[in-house]
Amino acid sequence: MSKPKKTQCNNLQISRPIASPIRRNHQRNREICFGSSLLPTMRMEEGQAVPSNGCVRKRTAAPPPSSERKYKSMEDIMRTAKPASPLTEDYYSDVLCQQCRLGKEEDKIILCDRCDMGYHLYCLRPIVSRVPTGPWFCPSCNDAKTVRTFPLMQKSIANFFRIRKCTNEPPKENCGPWNGGRKRRRRSVFLGSQKKKRRLVSFSPSKDPNQRLVQMASLATALTSLKMEFSNDLTYFPGMAPSSANAAILEKGGMQVLAREDKETVELCRSMYMRGECPPLVVVFDSCEGFTVHADEDIKDMTFISEYTGDVDYLKKREHDDCDSMMTLLLATNPFHSLVICPDKRGNIARFISGINNHTPEGMKKQNIKCVRYDVDGRCRVLLVACRDISRGERLYYDYNGYEQEYPTEYFL
């Protein structure tokens, strides 16, 4: 700012400052004054409209292109690209199993769809019974999560298994088979005239409620790890086989009918399960075989263990399914009417019972459960029953090939 300059007006001296010119910064962004278009404006040298209040309104304009680089189209790339050499059998001729480092039995080696590493079916843990039809990833590429234990809370377990309280509940100290005070009627038979028939026996739950809570929590842990829901019944969903397709009369060669006394035993066990009185079984995770079932109490011969449950579907639709726990429900004369149980989304403890090795004498000796199909009120049902006395801590096994020799068990432990 310069010194004030004195001027003379009507014999009066007035001092006024002389302003120095202000530099205009054209690089600076001008403020936008909204609604200023309604105010009277005046012209600037740059040709921009400026409101009388001094606010500058910036005009909108398309931003300059960020880059002038042009990309080739896919047609141009494919026109100039060289064809890749096709894969031949020699490409996989030197593939070795990453576990045993051997290349024998090439038909038993499966390749990872991500890293192309090979593994024998029997070298994997848990063992893979057959070559998967869909994508398969090796243990290194498969981000397998650790088994998360189900919370040991009575309310959570009751909600998961949909346990209902019964008003006529038996005393806790006498926990066990209970039929509401009804007594079975004995049939009078002539001694020596009829062969004694073996009848089903209902299971005896553990007397300790906390122990039963641990048993059910172990089953809930296994089901939730496989993202399954608990279901103690056969389920029929749209797009699968309807309930009317489950007709025992269609069985090839006929199906044995479940006796009335055995049916009462099965219904008794089902009602016990709905009250939270589960069979004395615990599900244990094994690093070699996956989830397995062990007896938590001594189990007598001919004790009803469980019914095999899951979604019912036609066998023809599941011929190329990756589910390794499908159970035959109906073998019809017409193959298109045959049914299977698929416990991949819904099921119970029968889903985790191990199978024996049909190719070794030691494997045959392990069997302590038998799988039997019955005609119950005209419907096919699969029951698992103890075929001998089972000691506490013993693992449960049954024959996966009881009806058809279709399941590969030669590599079972």
GROMACS .gro file of C-alpha atoms in nm:
model
  413
    1MET     CA    1   0.000   0.000   0.000
    2SER     CA    2   0.149   0.343  -0.105
    3LYS     CA    3   0.136   0.666   0.088
    4PRO     CA    4  -0.196   0.861   0.084
    5LYS     CA    5  -0.221   1.131  -0.181
    6LYS     CA    6  -0.355   1.471  -0.090
    7THR     CA    7  -0.613   1.636  -0.321
    8GLN     CA    8  -0.779   1.980  -0.301
    9CYS     CA    9  -1.157   2.008  -0.332
   10ASN     CA   10  -1.337   2.334  -0.243
   11ASN     CA   11  -1.039   2.453  -0.043
   12LEU     CA   12  -1.042   2.125   0.150
   13GLN     CA   13  -0.760   1.884   0.151
   14ILE     CA   14  -0.871   1.519   0.137
   15SER     CA   15  -0.634   1.232   0.183
   16ARG     CA   16  -0.722   0.912  -0.003
   17PRO     CA   17  -0.516   0.598  -0.039
   18ILE     CA   18  -0.397   0.479  -0.374
   19ALA     CA   19  -0.477   0.105  -0.408
   20SER     CA   20  -0.218  -0.119  -0.562
   21PRO     CA   21  -0.343  -0.353  -0.834
   22ILE     CA   22  -0.454  -0.701  -0.715
   23ARG     CA   23  -0.316  -1.003  -0.894
   24ARG     CA   24  -0.578  -1.237  -1.028
   25ASN     CA   25  -0.513  -1.603  -0.988
   26HIS     CA   26  -0.681  -1.769  -1.288
   27GLN     CA   27  -0.579  -2.113  -1.163
   28ARG     CA   28  -0.791  -2.073  -0.853
   29ASN     CA   29  -1.132  -2.242  -0.852
   30ARG     CA   30  -1.414  -1.993  -0.835
   31GLU     CA   31  -1.690  -2.036  -0.585
   32ILE     CA   32  -2.035  -2.127  -0.706
   33CYS     CA   33  -2.319  -1.913  -0.589
   34PHE     CA   34  -2.643  -2.109  -0.613
   35GLY     CA   35  -2.951  -1.913  -0.707
   36SER     CA   36  -2.742  -1.623  -0.837
   37SER     CA   37  -2.896  -1.646  -1.185
   38LEU     CA   38  -3.200  -1.463  -1.052
   39LEU     CA   39  -2.989  -1.159  -0.956
   40PRO     CA   40  -2.889  -0.878  -1.193
   41THR     CA   41  -2.548  -0.944  -1.346
   42MET     CA   42  -2.266  -0.747  -1.498
   43ARG     CA   43  -2.003  -0.841  -1.756
   44MET     CA   44  -1.639  -0.926  -1.697
   45GLU     CA   45  -1.359  -0.916  -1.948
   46GLU     CA   46  -1.342  -1.297  -1.963
   47GLY     CA   47  -1.701  -1.308  -2.079
   48GLN     CA   48  -1.832  -1.479  -1.767
   49ALA     CA   49  -2.155  -1.375  -1.605
   50VAL     CA   50  -2.097  -1.247  -1.254
   51PRO     CA   51  -2.386  -1.175  -1.016
   52SER     CA   52  -2.406  -0.836  -0.859
   53ASN     CA   53  -2.328  -0.985  -0.521
   54GLY     CA   54  -1.980  -1.080  -0.644
   55CYS     CA   55  -2.018  -1.458  -0.644
   56VAL     CA   56  -1.895  -1.633  -0.957
   57ARG     CA   57  -2.099  -1.917  -1.105
   58LYS     CA   58  -1.887  -2.184  -1.270
   59ARG     CA   59  -2.009  -2.336  -1.593
   60THR     CA   60  -2.018  -2.716  -1.623
   61ALA     CA   61  -1.805  -2.885  -1.885
   62ALA     CA   62  -1.709  -3.243  -1.968
   63PRO     CA   63  -1.375  -3.342  -1.812
   64PRO     CA   64  -1.090  -3.414  -2.051
   65PRO     CA   65  -1.026  -3.781  -2.124
   66SER     CA   66  -0.794  -3.939  -1.869
   67SER     CA   67  -0.601  -4.130  -2.131
   68GLU     CA   68  -0.600  -4.138  -2.507
   69ARG     CA   69  -0.473  -4.497  -2.512
   70LYS     CA   70  -0.684  -4.726  -2.724
   71TYR     CA   71  -0.743  -5.094  -2.641
   72LYS     CA   72  -0.771  -5.371  -2.895
   73SER     CA   73  -1.099  -5.549  -2.935
   74MET     CA   74  -1.133  -5.918  -2.856
   75GLU     CA   75  -1.166  -5.994  -3.228
   76ASP     CA   76  -0.829  -5.834  -3.301
   77ILE     CA   77  -0.664  -6.021  -3.015
   78MET     CA   78  -0.802  -6.358  -3.125
   79ARG     CA   79  -0.702  -6.284  -3.487
   80THR     CA   80  -0.335  -6.238  -3.399
   81ALA     CA   81  -0.311  -6.490  -3.111
   82LYS     CA   82  -0.129  -6.815  -3.173
   83PRO     CA   83  -0.318  -7.139  -3.102
   84ALA     CA   84  -0.214  -7.320  -2.784
   85SER     CA   85  -0.093  -7.675  -2.808
   86PRO     CA   86  -0.359  -7.922  -2.684
   87LEU     CA   87  -0.295  -8.125  -2.370
   88THR     CA   88  -0.209  -8.488  -2.428
   89GLU     CA   89  -0.188  -8.788  -2.201
   90ASP     CA   90   0.187  -8.734  -2.169
   91TYR     CA   91   0.117  -8.410  -1.981
   92TYR     CA   92  -0.014  -8.608  -1.680
   93SER     CA   93   0.209  -8.913  -1.723
   94ASP     CA   94   0.457  -8.800  -1.459
   95VAL     CA   95   0.201  -8.697  -1.196
   96LEU     CA   96   0.286  -8.833  -0.852
   97CYS     CA   97   0.078  -8.858  -0.539
   98GLN     CA   98   0.176  -8.573  -0.310
   99GLN     CA   99   0.125  -8.796  -0.006
  100CYS     CA  100   0.307  -9.121  -0.089
  101ARG     CA  101   0.520  -8.977  -0.376
  102LEU     CA  102   0.430  -9.271  -0.601
  103GLY     CA  103   0.266  -9.273  -0.942
  104LYS     CA  104   0.118  -9.623  -0.936
  105GLU     CA  105  -0.254  -9.688  -0.987
  106GLU     CA  106  -0.309  -9.385  -1.206
  107ASP     CA  107  -0.682  -9.454  -1.221
  108LYS     CA  108  -0.696  -9.390  -0.844
  109ILE     CA  109  -0.520  -9.052  -0.864
  110ILE     CA  110  -0.737  -8.741  -0.866
  111LEU     CA  111  -0.608  -8.398  -0.965
  112CYS     CA  112  -0.680  -8.072  -0.790
  113ASP     CA  113  -0.877  -7.831  -1.009
  114ARG     CA  114  -0.668  -7.539  -0.882
  115CYS     CA  115  -0.303  -7.652  -0.857
  116ASP     CA  116  -0.310  -7.975  -1.068
  117MET     CA  117  -0.146  -8.171  -0.786
  118GLY     CA  118  -0.238  -8.540  -0.765
  119TYR     CA  119  -0.349  -8.754  -0.470
  120HIS     CA  120  -0.450  -9.117  -0.436
  121LEU     CA  121  -0.805  -9.170  -0.317
  122TYR     CA  122  -0.682  -9.383  -0.028
  123CYS     CA  123  -0.402  -9.143   0.068
  124LEU     CA  124  -0.638  -8.857   0.144
  125ARG     CA  125  -0.762  -8.796   0.496
  126PRO     CA  126  -1.053  -8.846   0.527
  127ILE     CA  127  -1.046  -9.112   0.254
  128VAL     CA  128  -1.235  -9.028  -0.067
  129SER     CA  129  -1.442  -9.331  -0.167
  130ARG     CA  130  -1.485  -9.244  -0.536
  131VAL     CA  131  -1.370  -8.997  -0.800
  132PRO     CA  132  -1.573  -8.675  -0.758
  133THR     CA  133  -1.788  -8.578  -1.055
  134GLY     CA  134  -1.766  -8.205  -0.984
  135PRO     CA  135  -1.477  -7.972  -0.898
  136TRP     CA  136  -1.237  -8.103  -0.635
  137PHE     CA  137  -0.969  -7.916  -0.441
  138CYS     CA  138  -0.677  -8.070  -0.255
  139PRO     CA  139  -0.625  -8.009   0.119
  140SER     CA  140  -0.372  -7.732   0.043
  141CYS     CA  141  -0.609  -7.538  -0.184
  142ASN     CA  142  -0.923  -7.614   0.013
  143ASP     CA  143  -0.950  -7.369   0.298
  144ALA     CA  144  -1.100  -7.621   0.538
  145LYS     CA  145  -1.226  -7.461   0.854
  146THR     CA  146  -1.176  -7.622   1.191
  147VAL     CA  147  -1.473  -7.800   1.342
  148ARG     CA  148  -1.666  -7.551   1.550
  149THR     CA  149  -1.815  -7.705   1.862
  150PHE     CA  150  -2.186  -7.650   1.910
  151PRO     CA  151  -2.259  -7.447   2.226
  152LEU     CA  152  -2.338  -7.668   2.523
  153MET     CA  153  -2.653  -7.476   2.614
  154GLN     CA  154  -2.983  -7.645   2.685
  155LYS     CA  155  -3.191  -7.383   2.507
  156SER     CA  156  -2.977  -7.387   2.191
  157ILE     CA  157  -2.982  -7.767   2.174
  158ALA     CA  158  -3.356  -7.782   2.238
  159ASN     CA  159  -3.420  -7.536   1.955
  160PHE     CA  160  -3.188  -7.717   1.715
  161PHE     CA  161  -3.353  -8.056   1.769
  162ARG     CA  162  -3.702  -7.908   1.816
  163ILE     CA  163  -3.747  -8.080   2.152
  164ARG     CA  164  -4.095  -8.053   2.297
  165LYS     CA  165  -4.180  -8.064   2.664
  166CYS     CA  166  -4.419  -8.336   2.769
  167THR     CA  167  -4.653  -8.284   3.062
  168ASN     CA  168  -4.667  -8.655   3.137
  169GLU     CA  169  -4.288  -8.677   3.154
  170PRO     CA  170  -4.151  -8.975   3.348
  171PRO     CA  171  -3.934  -8.916   3.654
  172LYS     CA  172  -3.572  -8.833   3.575
  173GLU     CA  173  -3.439  -9.109   3.796
  174ASN     CA  174  -3.635  -9.364   3.598
  175CYS     CA  175  -3.536  -9.227   3.260
  176GLY     CA  176  -3.572  -9.492   2.993
  177PRO     CA  177  -3.829  -9.655   2.771
  178TRP     CA  178  -4.169  -9.524   2.866
  179ASN     CA  179  -4.504  -9.595   2.707
  180GLY     CA  180  -4.734  -9.384   2.923
  181GLY     CA  181  -4.827  -9.669   3.157
  182ARG     CA  182  -4.950  -9.899   2.881
  183LYS     CA  183  -4.861 -10.266   2.901
  184ARG     CA  184  -4.801 -10.488   2.606
  185ARG     CA  185  -5.045 -10.767   2.558
  186ARG     CA  186  -4.888 -11.109   2.562
  187ARG     CA  187  -4.991 -11.352   2.296
  188SER     CA  188  -5.067 -11.705   2.401
  189VAL     CA  189  -4.866 -11.951   2.195
  190PHE     CA  190  -4.814 -12.323   2.211
  191LEU     CA  191  -4.473 -12.421   2.342
  192GLY     CA  192  -4.259 -12.574   2.070
  193SER     CA  193  -4.513 -12.500   1.798
  194GLN     CA  194  -4.362 -12.169   1.684
  195LYS     CA  195  -4.009 -12.043   1.647
  196LYS     CA  196  -3.922 -11.759   1.881
  197LYS     CA  197  -3.901 -11.435   1.684
  198ARG     CA  198  -3.649 -11.167   1.764
  199ARG     CA  199  -3.822 -10.838   1.839
  200LEU     CA  200  -3.680 -10.489   1.839
  201VAL     CA  201  -3.579 -10.340   2.172
  202SER     CA  202  -3.603  -9.969   2.247
  203PHE     CA  203  -3.280  -9.794   2.340
  204SER     CA  204  -3.212  -9.684   2.698
  205PRO     CA  205  -3.106  -9.318   2.723
  206SER     CA  206  -2.832  -9.211   2.961
  207LYS     CA  207  -2.964  -9.132   3.308
  208ASP     CA  208  -2.752  -8.820   3.351
  209PRO     CA  209  -2.922  -8.522   3.179
  210ASN     CA  210  -2.587  -8.347   3.135
  211GLN     CA  211  -2.449  -8.652   2.958
  212ARG     CA  212  -2.746  -8.653   2.721
  213LEU     CA  213  -2.680  -8.284   2.657
  214VAL     CA  214  -2.321  -8.362   2.557
  215GLN     CA  215  -2.439  -8.641   2.326
  216MET     CA  216  -2.685  -8.417   2.144
  217ALA     CA  217  -2.431  -8.134   2.124
  218SER     CA  218  -2.186  -8.368   1.949
  219LEU     CA  219  -2.448  -8.454   1.688
  220ALA     CA  220  -2.535  -8.086   1.643
  221THR     CA  221  -2.164  -8.010   1.590
  222ALA     CA  222  -2.141  -8.269   1.312
  223LEU     CA  223  -2.459  -8.151   1.141
  224THR     CA  224  -2.370  -7.782   1.150
  225SER     CA  225  -2.018  -7.855   1.023
  226LEU     CA  226  -2.173  -8.003   0.708
  227LYS     CA  227  -2.436  -7.725   0.694
  228MET     CA  228  -2.715  -7.976   0.754
  229GLU     CA  229  -3.044  -7.952   0.938
  230PHE     CA  230  -3.169  -8.212   1.183
  231SER     CA  231  -3.455  -8.423   1.053
  232ASN     CA  232  -3.584  -8.748   1.203
  233ASP     CA  233  -3.825  -8.812   0.914
  234LEU     CA  234  -3.811  -8.873   0.542
  235THR     CA  235  -3.860  -8.540   0.364
  236TYR     CA  236  -4.021  -8.479   0.027
  237PHE     CA  237  -3.950  -8.151  -0.154
  238PRO     CA  238  -4.074  -8.008  -0.485
  239GLY     CA  239  -3.852  -8.110  -0.773
  240MET     CA  240  -3.772  -8.443  -0.608
  241ALA     CA  241  -3.971  -8.762  -0.565
  242PRO     CA  242  -4.321  -8.705  -0.419
  243SER     CA  243  -4.442  -8.893  -0.115
  244SER     CA  244  -4.677  -9.098  -0.335
  245ALA     CA  245  -4.373  -9.249  -0.509
  246ASN     CA  246  -4.271  -9.422  -0.185
  247ALA     CA  247  -4.487  -9.731  -0.224
  248ALA     CA  248  -4.355 -10.057  -0.081
  249ILE     CA  249  -4.570 -10.253  -0.325
  250LEU     CA  250  -4.332 -10.147  -0.605
  251GLU     CA  251  -4.036 -10.327  -0.444
  252LYS     CA  252  -3.886 -10.592  -0.670
  253GLY     CA  253  -3.953 -10.929  -0.505
  254GLY     CA  254  -4.154 -10.771  -0.223
  255MET     CA  255  -4.053 -10.616   0.109
  256GLN     CA  256  -4.092 -10.756   0.459
  257VAL     CA  257  -4.363 -10.595   0.670
  258LEU     CA  258  -4.268 -10.455   1.009
  259ALA     CA  259  -4.451 -10.638   1.287
  260ARG     CA  260  -4.695 -10.448   1.505
  261GLU     CA  261  -4.481 -10.490   1.818
  262ASP     CA  262  -4.172 -10.364   1.637
  263LYS     CA  263  -4.366 -10.069   1.500
  264GLU     CA  264  -4.468  -9.974   1.854
  265THR     CA  265  -4.103  -9.991   1.958
  266VAL     CA  266  -3.999  -9.758   1.676
  267GLU     CA  267  -4.274  -9.509   1.761
  268LEU     CA  268  -4.175  -9.527   2.128
  269CYS     CA  269  -3.815  -9.439   2.043
  270ARG     CA  270  -3.930  -9.152   1.824
  271SER     CA  271  -4.141  -9.007   2.105
  272MET     CA  272  -3.846  -9.041   2.344
  273TYR     CA  273  -3.627  -8.849   2.101
  274MET     CA  274  -3.885  -8.570   2.081
  275ARG     CA  275  -3.863  -8.538   2.461
  276GLY     CA  276  -3.484  -8.505   2.446
  277GLU     CA  277  -3.411  -8.866   2.545
  278CYS     CA  278  -3.167  -8.959   2.270
  279PRO     CA  279  -2.990  -9.294   2.222
  280PRO     CA  280  -2.661  -9.325   2.415
  281LEU     CA  281  -2.440  -9.230   2.120
  282VAL     CA  282  -2.175  -8.962   2.073
  283VAL     CA  283  -2.034  -8.828   1.745
  284VAL     CA  284  -1.654  -8.797   1.738
  285PHE     CA  285  -1.441  -8.640   1.464
  286ASP     CA  286  -1.160  -8.860   1.334
  287SER     CA  287  -0.883  -8.712   1.117
  288CYS     CA  288  -0.871  -9.027   0.901
  289GLU     CA  289  -1.240  -9.114   0.868
  290GLY     CA  290  -1.420  -8.790   0.943
  291PHE     CA  291  -1.718  -8.796   1.179
  292THR     CA  292  -1.779  -9.130   1.350
  293VAL     CA  293  -2.035  -9.259   1.601
  294HIS     CA  294  -1.938  -9.426   1.930
  295ALA     CA  295  -2.149  -9.596   2.194
  296ASP     CA  296  -2.164  -9.390   2.513
  297GLU     CA  297  -2.333  -9.673   2.708
  298ASP     CA  298  -2.363 -10.048   2.670
  299ILE     CA  299  -2.616 -10.136   2.398
  300LYS     CA  300  -2.795 -10.470   2.386
  301ASP     CA  301  -2.852 -10.686   2.082
  302MET     CA  302  -3.158 -10.598   1.863
  303THR     CA  303  -3.171 -10.245   2.004
  304PHE     CA  304  -3.325  -9.992   1.769
  305ILE     CA  305  -3.056  -9.732   1.694
  306SER     CA  306  -3.206  -9.491   1.444
  307GLU     CA  307  -3.399  -9.455   1.122
  308TYR     CA  308  -3.209  -9.347   0.812
  309THR     CA  309  -3.359  -9.012   0.712
  310GLY     CA  310  -3.305  -8.741   0.453
  311ASP     CA  311  -3.448  -8.611   0.126
  312VAL     CA  312  -3.614  -8.873  -0.095
  313ASP     CA  313  -3.532  -8.859  -0.466
  314TYR     CA  314  -3.528  -9.083  -0.772
  315LEU     CA  315  -3.219  -9.297  -0.821
  316LYS     CA  316  -3.191  -9.201  -1.189
  317LYS     CA  317  -3.156  -8.835  -1.095
  318ARG     CA  318  -2.878  -8.908  -0.844
  319GLU     CA  319  -2.662  -9.149  -1.041
  320HIS     CA  320  -2.386  -8.887  -1.082
  321ASP     CA  321  -2.428  -8.721  -0.744
  322ASP     CA  322  -2.125  -8.655  -0.524
  323CYS     CA  323  -2.310  -8.735  -0.201
  324ASP     CA  324  -2.130  -9.034  -0.045
  325SER     CA  325  -2.407  -9.121   0.202
  326MET     CA  326  -2.702  -9.207  -0.021
  327MET     CA  327  -2.912  -9.500   0.100
  328THR     CA  328  -3.133  -9.722  -0.114
  329LEU     CA  329  -3.496  -9.683  -0.015
  330LEU     CA  330  -3.686  -9.862  -0.293
  331LEU     CA  331  -3.558 -10.104  -0.559
  332ALA     CA  332  -3.849 -10.111  -0.799
  333THR     CA  333  -3.900 -10.342  -1.093
  334ASN     CA  334  -3.896 -10.033  -1.312
  335PRO     CA  335  -3.557  -9.861  -1.253
  336PHE     CA  336  -3.719  -9.521  -1.305
  337HIS     CA  337  -3.929  -9.580  -0.990
  338SER     CA  338  -3.635  -9.667  -0.762
  339LEU     CA  339  -3.578  -9.425  -0.474
  340VAL     CA  340  -3.280  -9.322  -0.262
  341ILE     CA  341  -3.239  -9.123   0.061
  342CYS     CA  342  -3.003  -8.825   0.023
  343PRO     CA  343  -2.885  -8.691   0.362
  344ASP     CA  344  -2.685  -8.401   0.216
  345LYS     CA  345  -2.906  -8.119   0.352
  346ARG     CA  346  -3.119  -8.290   0.618
  347GLY     CA  347  -3.054  -8.598   0.828
  348ASN     CA  348  -2.981  -8.747   1.169
  349ILE     CA  349  -2.712  -8.951   1.342
  350ALA     CA  350  -2.745  -9.237   1.093
  351ARG     CA  351  -2.560  -9.017   0.843
  352PHE     CA  352  -2.234  -9.051   1.041
  353ILE     CA  353  -2.223  -9.426   1.117
  354SER     CA  354  -1.914  -9.581   0.956
  355GLY     CA  355  -1.906  -9.856   0.696
  356ILE     CA  356  -1.707 -10.178   0.708
  357ASN     CA  357  -1.447 -10.296   0.458
  358ASN     CA  358  -1.616 -10.575   0.263
  359HIS     CA  359  -1.284 -10.703   0.126
  360THR     CA  360  -1.105 -10.804   0.447
  361PRO     CA  361  -1.201 -11.049   0.724
  362GLU     CA  362  -1.103 -10.792   0.985
  363GLY     CA  363  -1.343 -10.543   0.833
  364MET     CA  364  -1.630 -10.790   0.837
  365LYS     CA  365  -1.576 -10.855   1.208
  366LYS     CA  366  -1.628 -10.488   1.291
  367GLN     CA  367  -1.995 -10.491   1.193
  368ASN     CA  368  -2.224 -10.437   1.493
  369ILE     CA  369  -2.519 -10.267   1.318
  370LYS     CA  370  -2.744 -10.405   1.047
  371CYS     CA  371  -2.946 -10.202   0.800
  372VAL     CA  372  -3.293 -10.338   0.725
  373ARG     CA  373  -3.567 -10.205   0.496
  374TYR     CA  374  -3.926 -10.254   0.611
  375ASP     CA  375  -4.276 -10.197   0.483
  376VAL     CA  376  -4.437  -9.968   0.741
  377ASP     CA  377  -4.800  -9.886   0.659
  378GLY     CA  378  -4.730  -9.927   0.289
  379ARG     CA  379  -4.423  -9.699   0.293
  380CYS     CA  380  -4.058  -9.801   0.269
  381ARG     CA  381  -3.842  -9.715   0.568
  382VAL     CA  382  -3.480  -9.798   0.654
  383LEU     CA  383  -3.398  -9.895   1.014
  384LEU     CA  384  -3.059  -9.941   1.180
  385VAL     CA  385  -3.059 -10.211   1.449
  386ALA     CA  386  -2.782 -10.353   1.669
  387CYS     CA  387  -2.691 -10.703   1.551
  388ARG     CA  388  -2.493 -10.790   1.866
  389ASP     CA  389  -2.408 -10.650   2.207
  390ILE     CA  390  -2.209 -10.327   2.180
  391SER     CA  391  -1.974 -10.217   2.457
  392ARG     CA  392  -1.928  -9.861   2.571
  393GLY     CA  393  -1.668  -9.675   2.363
  394GLU     CA  394  -1.705  -9.908   2.065
  395ARG     CA  395  -1.743  -9.751   1.722
  396LEU     CA  396  -2.057  -9.830   1.523
  397TYR     CA  397  -2.021 -10.003   1.184
  398TYR     CA  398  -2.264 -10.146   0.931
  399ASP     CA  399  -2.240 -10.286   0.578
  400TYR     CA  400  -2.280 -10.018   0.311
  401ASN     CA  401  -2.329 -10.292   0.050
  402GLY     CA  402  -2.608 -10.479   0.223
  403TYR     CA  403  -2.830 -10.485  -0.087
  404GLU     CA  404  -2.610 -10.379  -0.378
  405GLN     CA  405  -2.235 -10.417  -0.426
  406GLU     CA  406  -2.203 -10.064  -0.559
  407TYR     CA  407  -2.018  -9.881  -0.283
  408PRO     CA  408  -1.635  -9.896  -0.303
  409THR     CA  409  -1.512  -9.998   0.042
  410GLU     CA  410  -1.178 -10.163  -0.041
  411TYR     CA  411  -0.985  -9.870   0.108
  412PHE     CA  412  -1.188  -9.838   0.427
  413LEU     CA  413  -0.984  -9.871   0.745
   0.00000   0.00000   0.00000
